[in-house]
CSV table of C-alpha atoms and ligand atoms in Angstrom, one decimal:
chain,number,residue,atom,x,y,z
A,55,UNK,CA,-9.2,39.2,14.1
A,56,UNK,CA,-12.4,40.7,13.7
A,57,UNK,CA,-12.2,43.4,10.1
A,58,UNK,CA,-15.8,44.3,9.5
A,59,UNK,CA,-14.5,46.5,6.3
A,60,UNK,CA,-15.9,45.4,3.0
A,61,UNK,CA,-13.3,45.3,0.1
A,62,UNK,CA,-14.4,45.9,-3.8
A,63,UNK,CA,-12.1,43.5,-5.5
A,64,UNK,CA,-13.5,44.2,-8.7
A,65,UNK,CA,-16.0,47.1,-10.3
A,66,UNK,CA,-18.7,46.4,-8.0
A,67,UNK,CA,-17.7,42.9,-6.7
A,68,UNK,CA,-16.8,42.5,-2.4
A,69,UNK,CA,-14.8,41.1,-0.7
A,70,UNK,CA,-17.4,39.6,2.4
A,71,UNK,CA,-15.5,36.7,3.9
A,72,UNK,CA,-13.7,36.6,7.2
A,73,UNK,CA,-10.3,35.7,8.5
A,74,UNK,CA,-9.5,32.6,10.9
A,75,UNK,CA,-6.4,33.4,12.2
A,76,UNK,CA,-6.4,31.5,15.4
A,77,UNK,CA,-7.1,28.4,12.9
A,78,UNK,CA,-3.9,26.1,13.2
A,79,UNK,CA,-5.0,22.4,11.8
A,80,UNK,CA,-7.9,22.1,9.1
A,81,UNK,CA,-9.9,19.3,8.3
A,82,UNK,CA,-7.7,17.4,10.4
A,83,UNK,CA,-5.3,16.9,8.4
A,84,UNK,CA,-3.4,20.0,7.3
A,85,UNK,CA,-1.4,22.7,9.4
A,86,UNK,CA,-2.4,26.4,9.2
A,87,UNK,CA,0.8,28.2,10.5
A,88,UNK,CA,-0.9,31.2,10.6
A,89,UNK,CA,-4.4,30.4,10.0
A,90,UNK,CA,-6.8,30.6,6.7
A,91,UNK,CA,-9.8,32.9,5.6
A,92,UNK,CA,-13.3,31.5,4.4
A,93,UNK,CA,-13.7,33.6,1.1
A,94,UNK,CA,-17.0,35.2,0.0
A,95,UNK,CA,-18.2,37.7,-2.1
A,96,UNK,CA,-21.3,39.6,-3.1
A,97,UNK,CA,-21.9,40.9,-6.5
A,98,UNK,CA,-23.8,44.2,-6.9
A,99,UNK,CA,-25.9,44.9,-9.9
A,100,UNK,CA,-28.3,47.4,-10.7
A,101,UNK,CA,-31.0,44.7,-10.6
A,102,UNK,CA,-30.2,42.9,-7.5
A,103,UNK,CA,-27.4,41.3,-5.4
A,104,UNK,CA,-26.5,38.0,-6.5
A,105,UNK,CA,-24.2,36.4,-3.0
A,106,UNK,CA,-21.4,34.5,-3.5
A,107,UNK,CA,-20.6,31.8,-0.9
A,108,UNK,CA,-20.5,31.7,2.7
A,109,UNK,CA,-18.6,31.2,5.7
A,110,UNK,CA,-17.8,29.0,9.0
A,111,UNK,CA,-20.7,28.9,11.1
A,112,UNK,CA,-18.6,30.2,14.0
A,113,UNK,CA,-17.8,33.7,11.8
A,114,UNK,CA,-21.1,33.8,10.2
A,115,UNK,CA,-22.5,37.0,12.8
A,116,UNK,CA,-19.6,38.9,10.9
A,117,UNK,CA,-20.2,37.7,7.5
A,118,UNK,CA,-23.7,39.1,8.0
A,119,UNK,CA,-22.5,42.2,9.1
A,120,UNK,CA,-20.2,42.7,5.9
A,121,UNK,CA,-23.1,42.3,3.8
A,122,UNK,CA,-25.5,44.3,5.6
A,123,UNK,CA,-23.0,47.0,4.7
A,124,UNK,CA,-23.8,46.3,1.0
A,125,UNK,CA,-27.3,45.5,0.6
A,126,UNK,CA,-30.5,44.8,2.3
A,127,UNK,CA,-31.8,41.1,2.7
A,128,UNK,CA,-34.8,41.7,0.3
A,129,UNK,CA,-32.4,43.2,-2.7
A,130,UNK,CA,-30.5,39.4,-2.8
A,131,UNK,CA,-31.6,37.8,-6.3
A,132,UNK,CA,-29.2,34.8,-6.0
A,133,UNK,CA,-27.2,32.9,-3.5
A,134,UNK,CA,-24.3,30.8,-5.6
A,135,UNK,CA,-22.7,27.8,-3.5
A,136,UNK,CA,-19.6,26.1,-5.2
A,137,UNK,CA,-18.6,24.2,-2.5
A,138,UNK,CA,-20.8,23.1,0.2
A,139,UNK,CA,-18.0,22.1,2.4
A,140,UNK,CA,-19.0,23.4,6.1
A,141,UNK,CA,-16.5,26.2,5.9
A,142,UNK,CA,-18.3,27.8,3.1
A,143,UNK,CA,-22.0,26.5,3.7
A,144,UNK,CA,-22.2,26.8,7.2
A,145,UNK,CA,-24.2,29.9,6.8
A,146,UNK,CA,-26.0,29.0,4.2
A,147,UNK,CA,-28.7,28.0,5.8
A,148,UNK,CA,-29.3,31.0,8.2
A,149,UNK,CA,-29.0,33.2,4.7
A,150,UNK,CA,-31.5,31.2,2.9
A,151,UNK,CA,-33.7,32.3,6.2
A,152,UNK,CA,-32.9,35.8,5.5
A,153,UNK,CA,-33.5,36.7,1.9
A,154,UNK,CA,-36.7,34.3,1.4
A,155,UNK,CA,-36.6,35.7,-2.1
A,156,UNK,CA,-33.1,34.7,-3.5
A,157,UNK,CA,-32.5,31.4,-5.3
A,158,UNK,CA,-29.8,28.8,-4.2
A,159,UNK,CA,-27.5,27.8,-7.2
A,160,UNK,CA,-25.4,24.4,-6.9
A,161,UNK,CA,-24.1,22.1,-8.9
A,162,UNK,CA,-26.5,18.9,-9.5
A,163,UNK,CA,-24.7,17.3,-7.5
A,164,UNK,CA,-25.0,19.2,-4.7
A,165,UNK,CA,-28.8,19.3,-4.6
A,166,UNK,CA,-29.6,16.6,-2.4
A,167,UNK,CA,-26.6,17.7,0.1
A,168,UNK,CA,-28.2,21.2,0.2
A,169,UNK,CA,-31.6,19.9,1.3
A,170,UNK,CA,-29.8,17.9,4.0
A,171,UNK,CA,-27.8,21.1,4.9
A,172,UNK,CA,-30.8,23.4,5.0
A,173,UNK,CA,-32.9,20.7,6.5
A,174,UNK,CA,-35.8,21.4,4.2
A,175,UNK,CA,-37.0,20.0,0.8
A,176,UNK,CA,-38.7,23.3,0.1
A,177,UNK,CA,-35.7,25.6,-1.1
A,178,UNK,CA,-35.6,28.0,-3.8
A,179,UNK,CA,-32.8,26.5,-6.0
A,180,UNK,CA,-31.7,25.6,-9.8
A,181,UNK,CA,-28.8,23.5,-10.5
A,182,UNK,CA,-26.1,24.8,-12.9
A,183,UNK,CA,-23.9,23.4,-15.1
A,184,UNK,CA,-21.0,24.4,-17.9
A,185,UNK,CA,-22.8,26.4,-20.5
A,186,UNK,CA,-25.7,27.4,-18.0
A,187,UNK,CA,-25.3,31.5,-16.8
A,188,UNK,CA,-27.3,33.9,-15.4
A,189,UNK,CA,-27.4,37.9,-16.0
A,190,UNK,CA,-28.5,40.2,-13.5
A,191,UNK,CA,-28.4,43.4,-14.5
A,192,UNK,CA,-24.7,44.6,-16.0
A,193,UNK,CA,-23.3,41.2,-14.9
A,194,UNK,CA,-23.6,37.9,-16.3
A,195,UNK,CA,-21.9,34.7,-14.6
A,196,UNK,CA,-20.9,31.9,-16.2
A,197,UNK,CA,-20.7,28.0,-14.5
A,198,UNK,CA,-18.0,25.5,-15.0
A,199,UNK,CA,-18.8,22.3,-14.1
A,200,UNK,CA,-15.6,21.6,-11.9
A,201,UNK,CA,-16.8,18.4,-9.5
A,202,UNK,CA,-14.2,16.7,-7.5
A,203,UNK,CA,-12.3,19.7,-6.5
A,204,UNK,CA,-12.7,18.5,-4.2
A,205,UNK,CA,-15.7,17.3,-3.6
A,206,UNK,CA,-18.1,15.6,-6.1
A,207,UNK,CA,-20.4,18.7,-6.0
A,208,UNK,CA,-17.5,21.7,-6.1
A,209,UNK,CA,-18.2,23.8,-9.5
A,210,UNK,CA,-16.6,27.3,-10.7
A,211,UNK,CA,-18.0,30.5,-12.1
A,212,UNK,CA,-16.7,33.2,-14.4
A,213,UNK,CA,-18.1,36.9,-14.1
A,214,UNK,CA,-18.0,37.6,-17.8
A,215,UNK,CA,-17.9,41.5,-17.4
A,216,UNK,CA,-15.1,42.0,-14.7
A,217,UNK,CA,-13.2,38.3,-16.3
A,218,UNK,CA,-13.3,37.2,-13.0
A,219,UNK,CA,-13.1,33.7,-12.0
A,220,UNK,CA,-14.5,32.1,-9.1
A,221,UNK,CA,-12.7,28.9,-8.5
A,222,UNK,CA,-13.9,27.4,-5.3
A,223,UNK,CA,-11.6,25.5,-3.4
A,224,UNK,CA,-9.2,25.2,-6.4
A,225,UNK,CA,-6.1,28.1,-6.2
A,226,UNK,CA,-6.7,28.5,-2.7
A,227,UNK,CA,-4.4,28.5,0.0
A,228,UNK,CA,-5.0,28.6,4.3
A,229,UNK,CA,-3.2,31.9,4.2
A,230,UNK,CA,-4.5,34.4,6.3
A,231,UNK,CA,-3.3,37.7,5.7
A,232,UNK,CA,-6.3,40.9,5.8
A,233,UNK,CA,-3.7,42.9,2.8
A,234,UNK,CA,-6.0,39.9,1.0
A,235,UNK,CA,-4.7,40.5,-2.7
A,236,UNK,CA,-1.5,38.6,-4.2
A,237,UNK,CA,0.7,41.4,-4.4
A,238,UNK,CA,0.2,42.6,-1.2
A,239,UNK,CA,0.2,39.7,1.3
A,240,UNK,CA,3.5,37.7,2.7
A,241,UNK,CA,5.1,35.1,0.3
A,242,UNK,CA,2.3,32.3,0.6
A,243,UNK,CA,4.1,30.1,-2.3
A,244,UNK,CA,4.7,27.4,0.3
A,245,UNK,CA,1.0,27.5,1.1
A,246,UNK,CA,-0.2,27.4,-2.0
A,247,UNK,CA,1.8,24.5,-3.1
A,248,UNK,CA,1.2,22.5,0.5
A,249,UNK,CA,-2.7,22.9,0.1
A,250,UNK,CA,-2.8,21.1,-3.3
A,251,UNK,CA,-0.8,18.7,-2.0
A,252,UNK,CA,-3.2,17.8,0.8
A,253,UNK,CA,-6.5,19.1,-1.1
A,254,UNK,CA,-6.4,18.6,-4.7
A,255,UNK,CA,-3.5,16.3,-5.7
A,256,UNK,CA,-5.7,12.7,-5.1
A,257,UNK,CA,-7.7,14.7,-8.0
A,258,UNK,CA,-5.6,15.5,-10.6
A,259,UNK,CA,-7.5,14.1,-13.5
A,260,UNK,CA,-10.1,16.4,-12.6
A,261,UNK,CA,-7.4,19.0,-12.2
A,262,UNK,CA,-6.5,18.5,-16.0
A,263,UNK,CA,-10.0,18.9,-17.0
A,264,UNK,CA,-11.2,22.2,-14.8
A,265,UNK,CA,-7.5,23.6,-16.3
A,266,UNK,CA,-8.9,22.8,-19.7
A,267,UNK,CA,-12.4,24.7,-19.1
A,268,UNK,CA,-10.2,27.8,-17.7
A,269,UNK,CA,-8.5,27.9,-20.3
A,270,UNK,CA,-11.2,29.1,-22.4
A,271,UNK,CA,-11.7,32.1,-20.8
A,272,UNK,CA,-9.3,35.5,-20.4
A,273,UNK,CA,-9.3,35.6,-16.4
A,274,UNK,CA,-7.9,39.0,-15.2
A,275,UNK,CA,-8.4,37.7,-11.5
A,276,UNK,CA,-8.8,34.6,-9.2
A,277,UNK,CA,-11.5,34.9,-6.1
A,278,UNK,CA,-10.8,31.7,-4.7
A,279,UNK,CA,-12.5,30.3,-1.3
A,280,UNK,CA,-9.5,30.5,0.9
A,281,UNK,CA,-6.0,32.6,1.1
A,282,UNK,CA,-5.0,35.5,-0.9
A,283,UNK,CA,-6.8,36.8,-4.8
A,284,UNK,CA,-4.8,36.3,-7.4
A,285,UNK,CA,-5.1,39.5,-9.2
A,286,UNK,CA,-1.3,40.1,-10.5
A,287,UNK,CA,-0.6,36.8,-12.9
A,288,UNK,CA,-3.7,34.8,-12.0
A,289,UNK,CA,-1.8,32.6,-15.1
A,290,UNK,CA,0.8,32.0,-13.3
A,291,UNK,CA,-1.7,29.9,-10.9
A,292,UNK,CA,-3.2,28.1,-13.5
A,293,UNK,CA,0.1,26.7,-15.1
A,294,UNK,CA,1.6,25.9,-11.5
A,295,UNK,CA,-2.1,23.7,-11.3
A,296,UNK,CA,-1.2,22.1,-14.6
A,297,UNK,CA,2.3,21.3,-13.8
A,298,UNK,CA,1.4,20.0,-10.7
A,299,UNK,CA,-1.8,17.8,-12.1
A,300,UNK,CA,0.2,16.3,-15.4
A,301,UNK,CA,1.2,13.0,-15.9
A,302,UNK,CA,4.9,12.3,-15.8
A,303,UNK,CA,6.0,11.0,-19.1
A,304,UNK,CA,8.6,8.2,-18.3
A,305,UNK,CA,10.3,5.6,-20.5
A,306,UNK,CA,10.2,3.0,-18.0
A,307,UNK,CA,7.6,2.1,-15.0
A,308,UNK,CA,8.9,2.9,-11.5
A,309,UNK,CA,8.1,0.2,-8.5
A,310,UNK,CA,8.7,1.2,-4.9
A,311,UNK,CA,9.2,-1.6,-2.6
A,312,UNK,CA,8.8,-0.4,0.9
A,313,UNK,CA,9.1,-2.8,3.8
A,314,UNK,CA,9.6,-2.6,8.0
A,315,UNK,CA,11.7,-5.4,9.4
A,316,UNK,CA,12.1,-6.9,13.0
A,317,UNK,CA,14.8,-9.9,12.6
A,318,UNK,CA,16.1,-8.7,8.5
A,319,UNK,CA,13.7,-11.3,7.3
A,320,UNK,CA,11.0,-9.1,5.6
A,321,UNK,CA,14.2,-7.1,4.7
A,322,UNK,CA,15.7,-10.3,3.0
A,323,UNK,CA,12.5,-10.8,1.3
A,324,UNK,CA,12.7,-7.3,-0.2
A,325,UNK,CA,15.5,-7.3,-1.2
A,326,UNK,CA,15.0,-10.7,-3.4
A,327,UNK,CA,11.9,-9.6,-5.0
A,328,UNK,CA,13.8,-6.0,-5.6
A,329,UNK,CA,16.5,-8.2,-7.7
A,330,UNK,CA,13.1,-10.0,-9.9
A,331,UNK,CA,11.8,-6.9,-10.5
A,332,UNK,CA,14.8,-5.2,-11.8
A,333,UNK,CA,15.6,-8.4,-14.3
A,334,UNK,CA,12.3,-6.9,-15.7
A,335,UNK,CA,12.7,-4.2,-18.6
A,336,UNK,CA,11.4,-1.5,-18.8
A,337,UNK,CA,11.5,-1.2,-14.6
A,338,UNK,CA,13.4,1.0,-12.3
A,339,UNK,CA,12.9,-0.3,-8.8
A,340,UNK,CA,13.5,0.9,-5.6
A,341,UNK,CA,13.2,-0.1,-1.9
A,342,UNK,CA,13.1,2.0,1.2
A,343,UNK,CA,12.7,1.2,5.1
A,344,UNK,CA,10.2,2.7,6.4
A,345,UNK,CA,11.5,3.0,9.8
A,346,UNK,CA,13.7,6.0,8.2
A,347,UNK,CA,10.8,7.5,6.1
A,348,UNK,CA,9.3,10.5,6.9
A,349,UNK,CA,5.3,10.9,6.1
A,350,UNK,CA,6.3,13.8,3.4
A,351,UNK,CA,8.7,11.9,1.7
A,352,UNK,CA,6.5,8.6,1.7
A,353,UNK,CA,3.7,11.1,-0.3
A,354,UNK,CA,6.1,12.3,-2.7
A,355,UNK,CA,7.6,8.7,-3.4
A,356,UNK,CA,4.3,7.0,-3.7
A,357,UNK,CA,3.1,9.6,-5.7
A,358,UNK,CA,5.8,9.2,-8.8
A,359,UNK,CA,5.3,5.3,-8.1
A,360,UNK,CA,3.7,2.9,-10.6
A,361,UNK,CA,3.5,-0.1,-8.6
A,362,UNK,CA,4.1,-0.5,-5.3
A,363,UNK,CA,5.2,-3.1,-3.0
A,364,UNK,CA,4.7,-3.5,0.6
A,365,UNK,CA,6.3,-6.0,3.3
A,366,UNK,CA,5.3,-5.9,6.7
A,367,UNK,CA,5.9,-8.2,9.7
A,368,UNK,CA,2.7,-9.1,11.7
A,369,UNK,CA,3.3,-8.3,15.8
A,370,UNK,CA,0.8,-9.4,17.9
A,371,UNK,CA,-1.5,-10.0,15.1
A,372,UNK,CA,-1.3,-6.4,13.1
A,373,UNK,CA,0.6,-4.3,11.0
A,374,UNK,CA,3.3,-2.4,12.5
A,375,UNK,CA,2.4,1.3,12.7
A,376,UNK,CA,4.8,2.6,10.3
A,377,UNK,CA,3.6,0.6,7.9
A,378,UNK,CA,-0.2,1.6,8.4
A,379,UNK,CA,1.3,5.2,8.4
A,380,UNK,CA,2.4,4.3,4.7
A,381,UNK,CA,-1.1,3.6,3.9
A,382,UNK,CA,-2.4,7.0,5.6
A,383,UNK,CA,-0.5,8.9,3.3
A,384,UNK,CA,-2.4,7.2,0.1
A,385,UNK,CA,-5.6,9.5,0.8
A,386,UNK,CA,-3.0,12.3,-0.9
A,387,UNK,CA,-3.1,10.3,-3.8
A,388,UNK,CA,-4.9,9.5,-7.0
A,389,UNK,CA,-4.7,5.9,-6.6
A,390,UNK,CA,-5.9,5.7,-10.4
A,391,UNK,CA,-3.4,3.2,-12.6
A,392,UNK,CA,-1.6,2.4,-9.5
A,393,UNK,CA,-0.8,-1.7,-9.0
A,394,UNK,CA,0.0,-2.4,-5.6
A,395,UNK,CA,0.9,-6.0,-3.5
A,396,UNK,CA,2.0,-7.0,-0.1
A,397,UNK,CA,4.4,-9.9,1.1
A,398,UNK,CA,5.9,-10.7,4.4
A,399,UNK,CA,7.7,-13.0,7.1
A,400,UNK,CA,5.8,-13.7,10.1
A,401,UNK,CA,6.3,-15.7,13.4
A,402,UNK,CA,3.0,-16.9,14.3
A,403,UNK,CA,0.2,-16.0,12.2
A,404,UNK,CA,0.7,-13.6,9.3
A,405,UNK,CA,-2.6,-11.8,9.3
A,406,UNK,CA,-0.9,-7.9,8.6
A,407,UNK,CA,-0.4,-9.5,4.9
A,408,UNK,CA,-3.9,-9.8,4.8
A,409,UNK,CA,-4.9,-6.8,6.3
A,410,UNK,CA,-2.7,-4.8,4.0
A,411,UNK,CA,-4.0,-6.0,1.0
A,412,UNK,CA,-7.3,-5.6,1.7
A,413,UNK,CA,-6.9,-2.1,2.6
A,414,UNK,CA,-4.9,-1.6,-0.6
A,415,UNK,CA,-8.2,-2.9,-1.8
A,416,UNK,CA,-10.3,-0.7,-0.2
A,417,UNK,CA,-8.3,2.1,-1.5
A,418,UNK,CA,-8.9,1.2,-4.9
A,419,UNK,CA,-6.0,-0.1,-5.9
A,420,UNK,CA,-5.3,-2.7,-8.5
A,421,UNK,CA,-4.1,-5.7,-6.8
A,422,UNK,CA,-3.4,-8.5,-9.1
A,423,UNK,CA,-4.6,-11.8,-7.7
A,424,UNK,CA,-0.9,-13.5,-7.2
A,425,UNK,CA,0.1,-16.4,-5.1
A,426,UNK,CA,0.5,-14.9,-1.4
A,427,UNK,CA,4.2,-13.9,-0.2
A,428,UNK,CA,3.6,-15.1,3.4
A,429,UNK,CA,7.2,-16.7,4.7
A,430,UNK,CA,7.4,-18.1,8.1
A,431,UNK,CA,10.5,-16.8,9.9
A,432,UNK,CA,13.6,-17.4,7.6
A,433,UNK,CA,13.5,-17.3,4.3
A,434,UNK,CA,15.1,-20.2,2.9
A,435,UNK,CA,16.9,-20.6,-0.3
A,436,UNK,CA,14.1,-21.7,-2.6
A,437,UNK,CA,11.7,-19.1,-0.7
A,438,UNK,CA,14.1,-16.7,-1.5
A,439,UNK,CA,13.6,-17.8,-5.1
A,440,UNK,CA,9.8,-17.2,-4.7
A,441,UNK,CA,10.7,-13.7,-4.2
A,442,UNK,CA,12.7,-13.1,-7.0
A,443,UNK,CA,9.5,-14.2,-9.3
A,444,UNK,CA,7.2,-12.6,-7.4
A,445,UNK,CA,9.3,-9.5,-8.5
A,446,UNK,CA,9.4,-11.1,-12.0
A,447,UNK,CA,5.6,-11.6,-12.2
A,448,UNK,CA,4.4,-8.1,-10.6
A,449,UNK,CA,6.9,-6.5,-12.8
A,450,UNK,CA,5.1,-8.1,-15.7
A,451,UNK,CA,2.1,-7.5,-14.4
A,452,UNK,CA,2.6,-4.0,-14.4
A,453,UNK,CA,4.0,-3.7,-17.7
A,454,UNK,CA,0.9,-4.9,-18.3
A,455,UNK,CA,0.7,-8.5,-19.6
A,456,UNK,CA,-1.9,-10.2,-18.4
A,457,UNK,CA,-3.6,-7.3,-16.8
A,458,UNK,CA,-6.7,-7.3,-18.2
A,459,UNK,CA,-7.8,-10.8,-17.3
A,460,UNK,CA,-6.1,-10.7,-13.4
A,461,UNK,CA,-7.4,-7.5,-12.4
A,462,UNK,CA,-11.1,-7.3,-13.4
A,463,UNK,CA,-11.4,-11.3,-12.1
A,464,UNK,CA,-10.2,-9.3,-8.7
A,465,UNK,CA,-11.0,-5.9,-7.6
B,275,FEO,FE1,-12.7,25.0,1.8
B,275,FEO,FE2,-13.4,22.1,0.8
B,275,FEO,O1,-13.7,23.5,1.8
């Protein structure tokens, strides 16, 4: 697709990004059924141009174009960047060429990643924070300081006269569909929901917080940086962010065990230190294969656990790939308060015990420093008892007695 036609979302703010709808996996990790748009916008005031955002490198020619129909080069006064992700900054640089006499403004964060971008240390910019604005003339905008959403530098902004919000990456959605607003697109609920999933929920503290800065302000409309503008019940958005970002309140902790078995031993094992852990109060524990567990499900079970437990067989010196499939989906998570172990039978050597709990590790995990659950073949009787109090012990553990000495002495 290729629409050159500006669009005035709000008194005299444009629509100026461009739609990818040959797009079909993003970032490598997410499916665009039918593609995404790189959001921008340009703000016209009677002093100036202030620009908001750019766009893929690859559409950048058309971007241009869209503003060219707006102003001239010279008339730019700012250039705001809340996300210098590549699919909004990659055109940065080639506008910071054009209108020599606009200033750049990022988050702090993002300074030294804009130098780096722009391949310069001689740029015009000003960092911005929450309680920092700029008015040009009949508009004044507003920054939130919004970092980890989802990157450390991502911020917001708020048009005060138009109570428009920008949000960034936060609200979006890789929707593409040129109707652009809310009301007028295809039903992009799925979308919305699948891209926090993949995006923003590893984040969700930060969630709470940019929630709790929005919810100062009376926002009449959402521009966010990809999918449709949320001008009907921008609210709506916001609360679906909330409930998707708050803590469940539970009355007990809830401890997945999930293991992979060749010869039932691992299985055995499992199924022992599932009985320890459910002689624990306060636990409800479950166990899953995962050679029946699908990658969504994995997400959605890890995501609701408290502590988890993983058994794995070693073959030919490695984990299994379902198993390191199990640990893929953890980069959808906020690993934060999570407890995590391993345990295993092996044949020969027993190193995907290791490996796994040094990746849990790596993940930032708390991994209590307990006696190792490596069990050669069959699991005899009193081995079998080891499993029940392993169980026992990581239950306790993760009701938390003993926490604070095990876990700082480890991770
Ligand atoms: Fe849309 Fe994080 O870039």
């Amino acid at each position: 697709m290729n629409n050159n036609n500006v669009v005035e979302i709000s008194d005299n703010i444009f629509f100026i990004g461009v739609f990818d709808s040959e797009i079909r996996t993003f970032d490598i990790i997410m499916k665009t059924a039918n593609g995404s748009s790189y959001n921008a916008y340009l703000i016209k005031t009677s002093e100036g141009i202030i620009v908001v955002d750019g766009v893929k490198i690859e559409f950048q020619e058309e971007y241009f174009r869209k503003l060219e129909q707006l102003c001239q080069y010279d008339e730019i006064k700012y250039v705001i960047s809340h996300h210098l992700e590549p699919d909004h900054a990659g055109s940065i640089p080639e506008l910071i060429k054009r209108c020599t006499s606009a200033k750049v403004l990022v988050s702090p964060q993002a300074a030294n990643m804009l130098k780096a971008l722009v391949k310069s240390e001689s740029i015009n910019f000003e960092t911005v924070w929450t309680n920092k604005s700029i008015t040009l003339g009949e508009k004044t905008v507003q920054f939130l300081t919004t970092p980890y959403l989802h990157w450390p530098e991502t911020m917001s902004s708020y048009v005060v006269e138009n109570k428009l919000l920008f949000s960034g990456d936060v609200f979006g959605s890789h929707y593409c569909d040129e109707r652009l607003f809310e009301e007028q697109v295809g039903d992009f609920s799925y979308a919305f929901s699948y891209y926090y999933d993949h995006i923003m929920r590893p984040f969700k503290s930060y969630v709470q917080n940019a929630i709790k800065l929005y919810e100062k302000l009376t926002i009449d409309l959402i521009a966010p940086l990809h999918g449709p503008i949320l001008n009907h019940h921008p609210q709506k958005y916001i609360q679906l962010y909330k409930k998707y970002s708050e803590p469940t309140h539970k009355s007990h902790k809830v401890l997945s065990i999930f293991y992979l078995t060749s010869y039932k031993n691992t299985r055995n094992m499992a199924q022992k230190i599932y009985e320890g852990c459910e002689s624990v109060e306060g636990i409800v524990a479950n166990v899953y294969d995962l050679a029946s567990l699908d990658e969504q499900n994995m997400i959605k079970i890890l995501d609701e656990s408290d502590g988890i437990l993983i058994g794995t067989p070693t073959i030919n010196g490695d984990a299994p790939k379902p198993v390191w499939d199990l640990l893929c989906c953890m980069m959808f998570l906020e690993k934060k308060g999570k407890i995590a172990q391993a345990f295993g039978s092996y044949g020969w050597s027993g190193e995907a015990i290791d490996m796994i709990i040094d990746r849990l590790k790596f993940l930032h995990f708390k991994v209590p420093p307990m006696n190792l659950l490596k069990i050669k073949l069959i699991p005899t009787k009193e081995e079998l008892q080891e499993c029940f109090d392993f169980g026992v012990e990581f239950c306790e553990i993760l009701n938390g007695k003993m926490i604070e000495i095990t876990m700082t002495s480890n991770n």
